[in-house]
Coordinates of C-alpha atoms in Angstrom, one line a residue:
M1 CA -29.4 3.0 13.6
T2 CA -26.2 2.2 11.5
P3 CA -23.3 4.1 13.0
R4 CA -21.6 6.7 10.8
P5 CA -18.3 5.5 9.2
L6 CA -15.0 6.9 10.4
R7 CA -13.8 9.5 7.9
L8 CA -10.1 10.2 7.3
A9 CA -8.5 12.7 5.0
V10 CA -5.2 11.7 3.5
V11 CA -3.2 14.9 3.4
G12 CA 0.4 16.1 2.9
H13 CA 2.8 17.8 0.6
T14 CA 2.8 17.1 -3.1
N15 CA 4.2 13.9 -4.4
T16 CA 4.7 12.1 -1.0
G17 CA 2.7 9.0 -1.9
K18 CA -0.8 9.8 -0.6
T19 CA -2.5 8.0 -3.5
S20 CA -0.1 5.0 -3.2
L21 CA -1.0 4.7 0.5
L22 CA -4.7 4.5 -0.4
R23 CA -4.0 1.9 -3.1
T24 CA -2.1 -0.2 -0.5
L25 CA -4.8 0.1 2.2
T26 CA -7.7 -0.6 -0.2
R27 CA -5.7 -3.2 -2.3
D28 CA -7.0 -1.4 -5.4
P29 CA -4.2 -0.8 -7.9
D30 CA -6.5 1.3 -10.1
F31 CA -7.4 3.9 -7.4
G32 CA -6.5 7.4 -8.4
E33 CA -3.5 8.3 -10.5
V34 CA 0.1 7.8 -9.5
S35 CA 3.0 9.8 -11.1
D36 CA 6.4 11.2 -10.4
S37 CA 5.1 14.6 -11.4
P38 CA 4.1 16.8 -8.5
G39 CA 0.5 17.8 -8.1
T40 CA -0.9 14.7 -9.9
T41 CA -4.0 14.6 -7.7
R42 CA -5.9 17.8 -8.4
H43 CA -9.3 16.9 -6.7
V44 CA -10.6 14.9 -3.8
E45 CA -11.4 11.2 -4.4
G46 CA -12.9 8.9 -1.8
V47 CA -13.1 5.2 -1.1
R48 CA -14.9 3.1 1.5
L49 CA -13.7 0.1 3.5
L50 CA -16.2 -2.3 5.0
A51 CA -16.2 -3.6 8.6
D52 CA -18.4 -6.7 9.1
G53 CA -20.2 -6.0 5.9
A54 CA -21.1 -2.4 6.8
A55 CA -19.4 0.9 5.9
G56 CA -16.6 1.2 8.5
L57 CA -14.0 3.6 7.1
E58 CA -14.1 6.3 4.5
L59 CA -10.7 7.5 3.1
F60 CA -10.3 10.7 1.0
D61 CA -7.3 11.4 -1.2
T62 CA -6.6 15.1 -1.4
P63 CA -4.4 17.3 -3.6
G64 CA -0.9 18.1 -2.3
M65 CA -0.2 21.2 -0.3
E66 CA 2.1 23.3 -2.3
D67 CA 2.5 26.7 -0.6
G68 CA 2.0 26.3 3.1
M69 CA 4.3 29.2 4.0
A70 CA 2.4 31.7 1.9
L71 CA -0.9 30.4 3.2
L72 CA 0.1 30.7 6.8
E73 CA 1.1 34.3 6.2
Y74 CA -2.3 34.9 4.5
L75 CA -4.1 33.4 7.4
E76 CA -2.3 35.8 9.8
R77 CA -3.2 38.8 7.6
L78 CA -6.8 37.8 7.6
E79 CA -7.0 37.9 11.4
E80 CA -7.7 41.4 12.8
A81 CA -5.6 42.6 15.7
D82 CA -8.4 42.5 18.3
E83 CA -9.7 39.1 17.3
K84 CA -9.0 35.9 19.1
L85 CA -10.2 33.2 16.7
D86 CA -9.5 29.6 17.3
G87 CA -8.0 27.4 14.6
P88 CA -11.1 26.1 12.8
A89 CA -12.6 29.6 12.8
R90 CA -9.4 31.0 11.1
I91 CA -9.6 28.2 8.5
Q92 CA -13.3 28.9 7.9
R93 CA -12.6 32.6 7.4
F94 CA -9.9 31.7 4.8
L95 CA -12.4 29.3 3.0
D96 CA -14.8 32.2 2.8
S97 CA -12.2 34.5 1.3
P98 CA -11.7 35.1 -2.5
E99 CA -8.2 33.7 -2.4
S100 CA -9.6 30.2 -1.5
L101 CA -10.9 30.2 -5.1
R102 CA -7.8 31.6 -6.7
R103 CA -4.2 31.4 -5.4
F104 CA -4.9 28.9 -2.7
E105 CA -7.6 26.9 -4.4
Q106 CA -5.7 23.6 -4.1
E107 CA -5.0 24.1 -0.4
A108 CA -8.6 25.1 0.2
R109 CA -9.8 21.7 -1.1
V110 CA -7.5 20.0 1.4
L111 CA -8.6 22.1 4.3
R112 CA -12.3 21.9 3.5
K113 CA -12.1 18.1 3.4
L114 CA -10.1 17.8 6.6
L115 CA -12.7 20.0 8.4
E116 CA -15.4 17.5 7.2
C117 CA -13.5 14.5 8.4
D118 CA -12.7 13.0 11.9
A119 CA -9.0 13.0 11.5
G120 CA -6.2 13.3 8.9
L121 CA -3.3 11.0 7.8
Y122 CA -0.4 13.2 7.1
V123 CA 1.8 11.4 4.6
V124 CA 5.6 12.2 4.7
D125 CA 8.3 11.3 2.2
V126 CA 11.1 10.7 4.6
R127 CA 13.7 11.0 1.8
D128 CA 13.0 14.8 1.9
P129 CA 14.7 17.1 4.4
V130 CA 12.6 18.8 7.0
L131 CA 12.1 22.3 5.7
A132 CA 10.2 25.4 7.0
K133 CA 7.5 24.8 4.4
H134 CA 6.7 21.5 6.0
R135 CA 6.4 23.1 9.5
D136 CA 4.1 25.8 8.2
E137 CA 2.0 23.3 6.3
L138 CA 1.5 21.3 9.5
A139 CA 0.7 24.4 11.4
V140 CA -2.1 25.2 8.9
L141 CA -3.4 21.6 9.0
A142 CA -3.4 21.5 12.8
S143 CA -5.5 24.7 12.8
C144 CA -8.4 22.5 11.5
G145 CA -8.7 21.1 15.1
H146 CA -8.7 17.5 14.1
P147 CA -6.2 14.8 15.1
L148 CA -3.3 14.3 12.6
L149 CA -1.4 11.0 12.4
P150 CA 1.9 11.3 10.5
V151 CA 2.5 8.3 8.1
L152 CA 6.2 8.0 7.3
N153 CA 6.5 6.8 3.7
F154 CA 9.5 5.4 1.7
T155 CA 11.1 4.2 5.0
R156 CA 13.1 1.5 3.2
S157 CA 14.6 3.8 0.6
P158 CA 18.2 4.9 0.6
G159 CA 18.8 8.4 2.0
R160 CA 15.8 8.1 4.4
R161 CA 15.7 10.7 7.3
I162 CA 13.3 8.9 9.7
E163 CA 14.9 10.1 12.9
E164 CA 15.1 13.7 11.6
W165 CA 11.4 13.6 10.8
R166 CA 10.4 12.0 14.1
S167 CA 12.3 14.7 16.0
A168 CA 10.7 17.5 14.0
L169 CA 7.2 16.0 14.4
S170 CA 7.6 15.6 18.1
R171 CA 8.6 19.3 18.5
L172 CA 5.3 20.1 16.8
G173 CA 3.4 17.9 19.3
L174 CA 2.9 15.0 16.9
H175 CA 4.2 12.1 19.0
A176 CA 2.1 9.3 17.5
V177 CA 3.8 8.3 14.2
V178 CA 3.5 5.3 11.9
E179 CA 6.2 4.0 9.6
F180 CA 4.4 2.6 6.5
D181 CA 6.4 2.2 3.3
T182 CA 3.8 2.0 0.5
V183 CA 6.2 0.3 -1.9
A184 CA 7.2 -2.5 0.6
P185 CA 4.7 -2.2 3.5
P186 CA 5.5 -4.2 6.7
L187 CA 3.3 -7.2 7.4
D188 CA 1.9 -5.5 10.5
G189 CA 1.8 -2.0 8.9
E190 CA -2.0 -1.8 8.8
D191 CA -2.3 -3.1 12.4
Q192 CA 0.0 -0.4 13.6
L193 CA -1.9 2.2 11.7
Y194 CA -5.3 1.3 13.1
D195 CA -3.9 0.8 16.6
K196 CA -2.5 4.3 16.6
L197 CA -5.8 5.7 15.2
A198 CA -7.7 3.8 18.0
L199 CA -5.6 5.6 20.6
M200 CA -6.2 9.0 19.0
L201 CA -9.9 8.4 18.3
D202 CA -11.1 6.3 21.2
T203 CA -14.8 6.7 20.4
H204 CA -14.0 4.7 17.2
A205 CA -11.8 2.1 18.8
S206 CA -14.3 -0.7 18.5
L207 CA -14.8 0.0 14.8
L208 CA -11.1 0.0 14.2
R209 CA -10.6 -3.3 16.1
T210 CA -13.3 -4.8 13.9
L211 CA -11.6 -3.5 10.8
K212 CA -8.3 -5.0 12.0
Q213 CA -9.9 -8.4 12.6
N214 CA -11.5 -8.3 9.2
I215 CA -8.2 -7.5 7.6
A216 CA -6.5 -10.4 9.5
E217 CA -9.3 -12.8 8.3
Q218 CA -8.8 -11.7 4.7
R219 CA -5.1 -12.1 5.0
T220 CA -5.5 -15.7 6.3
Q221 CA -8.0 -16.5 3.5
R222 CA -5.7 -15.0 0.8
H223 CA -2.8 -17.2 2.1
A224 CA -5.0 -20.3 2.1
D225 CA -6.2 -19.6 -1.4
A226 CA -2.6 -19.0 -2.6
M227 CA -1.5 -22.3 -1.1
T228 CA -4.4 -24.1 -2.9
L229 CA -3.5 -22.5 -6.2
V230 CA 0.2 -23.6 -5.9
A231 CA -0.8 -27.1 -4.8
E232 CA -3.1 -27.5 -7.7
M233 CA -0.3 -26.4 -10.1
L234 CA 2.2 -28.8 -8.6
I235 CA -0.3 -31.7 -8.8
D236 CA -1.2 -30.9 -12.4
I237 CA 2.4 -30.7 -13.5
A238 CA 3.3 -33.9 -11.7
A239 CA 0.4 -35.6 -13.5
L240 CA 1.6 -34.5 -17.0
R241 CA 2.3 -37.5 -19.2
L242 CA 3.5 -37.8 -22.8
S243 CA 4.5 -40.9 -24.7
A244 CA 7.4 -41.1 -27.2
E245 CA 9.3 -43.6 -29.3
P246 CA 12.8 -44.3 -27.8
Q247 CA 14.7 -42.4 -30.5
A248 CA 16.8 -39.4 -29.3
E249 CA 15.2 -36.9 -31.6
T250 CA 11.7 -38.0 -30.7
L251 CA 12.5 -38.0 -26.9
E252 CA 14.0 -34.5 -27.1
R253 CA 10.9 -33.2 -29.0
T254 CA 8.6 -34.8 -26.5
A255 CA 10.6 -33.4 -23.6
G256 CA 10.4 -29.9 -25.1
E257 CA 6.6 -30.3 -25.4
L258 CA 6.5 -31.4 -21.7
R259 CA 8.4 -28.3 -20.7
R260 CA 6.0 -26.1 -22.7
L261 CA 3.0 -27.6 -21.0
A262 CA 4.6 -27.1 -17.6
R263 CA 5.4 -23.5 -18.5
E264 CA 1.8 -22.8 -19.5
R265 CA 0.5 -24.3 -16.2
E266 CA 3.0 -22.3 -14.2
Q267 CA 2.0 -19.1 -16.0
R268 CA -1.7 -19.7 -15.3
C269 CA -0.9 -20.2 -11.6
V270 CA 1.2 -16.9 -11.5
E271 CA -1.7 -15.0 -13.2
A272 CA -4.2 -16.5 -10.7
L273 CA -1.9 -15.5 -7.7
L274 CA -1.5 -12.0 -9.0
K275 CA -5.3 -11.6 -9.4
R276 CA -5.9 -13.0 -5.9
F277 CA -3.6 -10.5 -4.4
N278 CA -4.9 -7.6 -6.6
F279 CA -1.7 -7.1 -8.5
R280 CA -1.5 -6.4 -12.2
P281 CA 0.6 -8.7 -14.5
S282 CA 2.9 -5.7 -15.1
D283 CA 3.7 -5.6 -11.4
F284 CA 5.4 -9.0 -11.5
P285 CA 8.9 -9.2 -13.1
Q286 CA 8.7 -12.1 -15.6
H287 CA 11.2 -14.9 -15.0
A288 CA 10.8 -18.6 -15.5
L289 CA 11.5 -21.3 -13.1
P290 CA 14.5 -23.5 -14.0
L291 CA 13.4 -26.6 -15.9
E292 CA 16.9 -27.7 -16.7
G293 CA 20.2 -28.0 -14.7
E294 CA 18.7 -28.1 -11.2
R295 CA 16.1 -30.2 -9.4
W296 CA 13.7 -30.2 -12.3
A297 CA 16.2 -32.0 -14.5
M298 CA 17.5 -34.3 -11.8
D299 CA 16.8 -38.1 -12.0
L300 CA 14.7 -38.4 -8.9
F301 CA 15.2 -42.2 -8.8
H302 CA 19.0 -42.2 -9.0
P303 CA 20.5 -43.6 -5.8
Q304 CA 22.5 -40.4 -5.2
A305 CA 19.5 -38.3 -5.7
L306 CA 17.5 -40.3 -3.1
K307 CA 20.5 -40.2 -0.8
D308 CA 20.6 -36.4 -1.1
V309 CA 17.0 -36.2 0.3
G310 CA 17.7 -38.7 3.1
I311 CA 16.3 -41.9 1.5
H312 CA 18.8 -44.8 1.5
V313 CA 17.9 -47.7 -0.8
G314 CA 19.7 -50.3 -2.8
K315 CA 20.4 -49.9 -6.5
G316 CA 18.0 -52.7 -7.4
M317 CA 15.1 -51.0 -5.5
A318 CA 15.9 -47.7 -7.2
A319 CA 15.9 -49.4 -10.6
G320 CA 12.6 -51.0 -9.9
A321 CA 11.1 -47.7 -8.8
M322 CA 12.3 -46.0 -12.0
A323 CA 10.8 -48.8 -14.1

């Protein structure tokens, strides 16, 4: 029987980068909607990652928690004085209440999905100060009874408060934390994420190791493919040949045509690289490689040029090579 995939709910306050995290983990730039406006994600979206060709991990993007303080107060009011409900039972009572369809409809979507999943990734914008609303929000999420792994986002941004957040999370009993900047993710960011999850969810450790291995293999293959694309471009440009009459105007026109052909080949390589790494053309700031004034325009057979790269030859040999 095929094992059930590991299910993770990506949760947190509004506008902390939950959708961006999923885009980074799935390498899908079109997943969900990303905006600076709070509350952009209004419903639950899911995506599946494969491990050895089978469904290994299911990730669910959820709406942002907006009013954790009021929700925590409401949960306390729902509980009768003589009751001793555990966390999941308190959450289920809330989900059965009318307010889960009205005032707290967005929070109800988050909690319902977290109850269905094995664990949650709690995404934090470390540029924000730690406030009471965050603590109450975490208290509500923890009531679902599933492990929570905080993911510290925007860790490379100015004004980050990483230590402040780490200290606050440890006071709430959340000692396993991952720093994962979705704008500039560390090279080993995914490895750290899955390693921490494997410690928290030991029954799924084998699956997470397989997923890590698959990701490493894909990374190696992407690098090899990129090197091949660059090598093919360099060979094609080196092989460009145009003939011209030895008049200055004709030579200049032909040189301009040669530069144009080199530019076109360079652009095709850039587009192929972006596609291979699942980037959109708009993600890459357009700038051209220098074709004049630096090594592109240098006479490679001039004795000084050869000397600069460690090749010492006589002028006669250099002249013969240029001919």
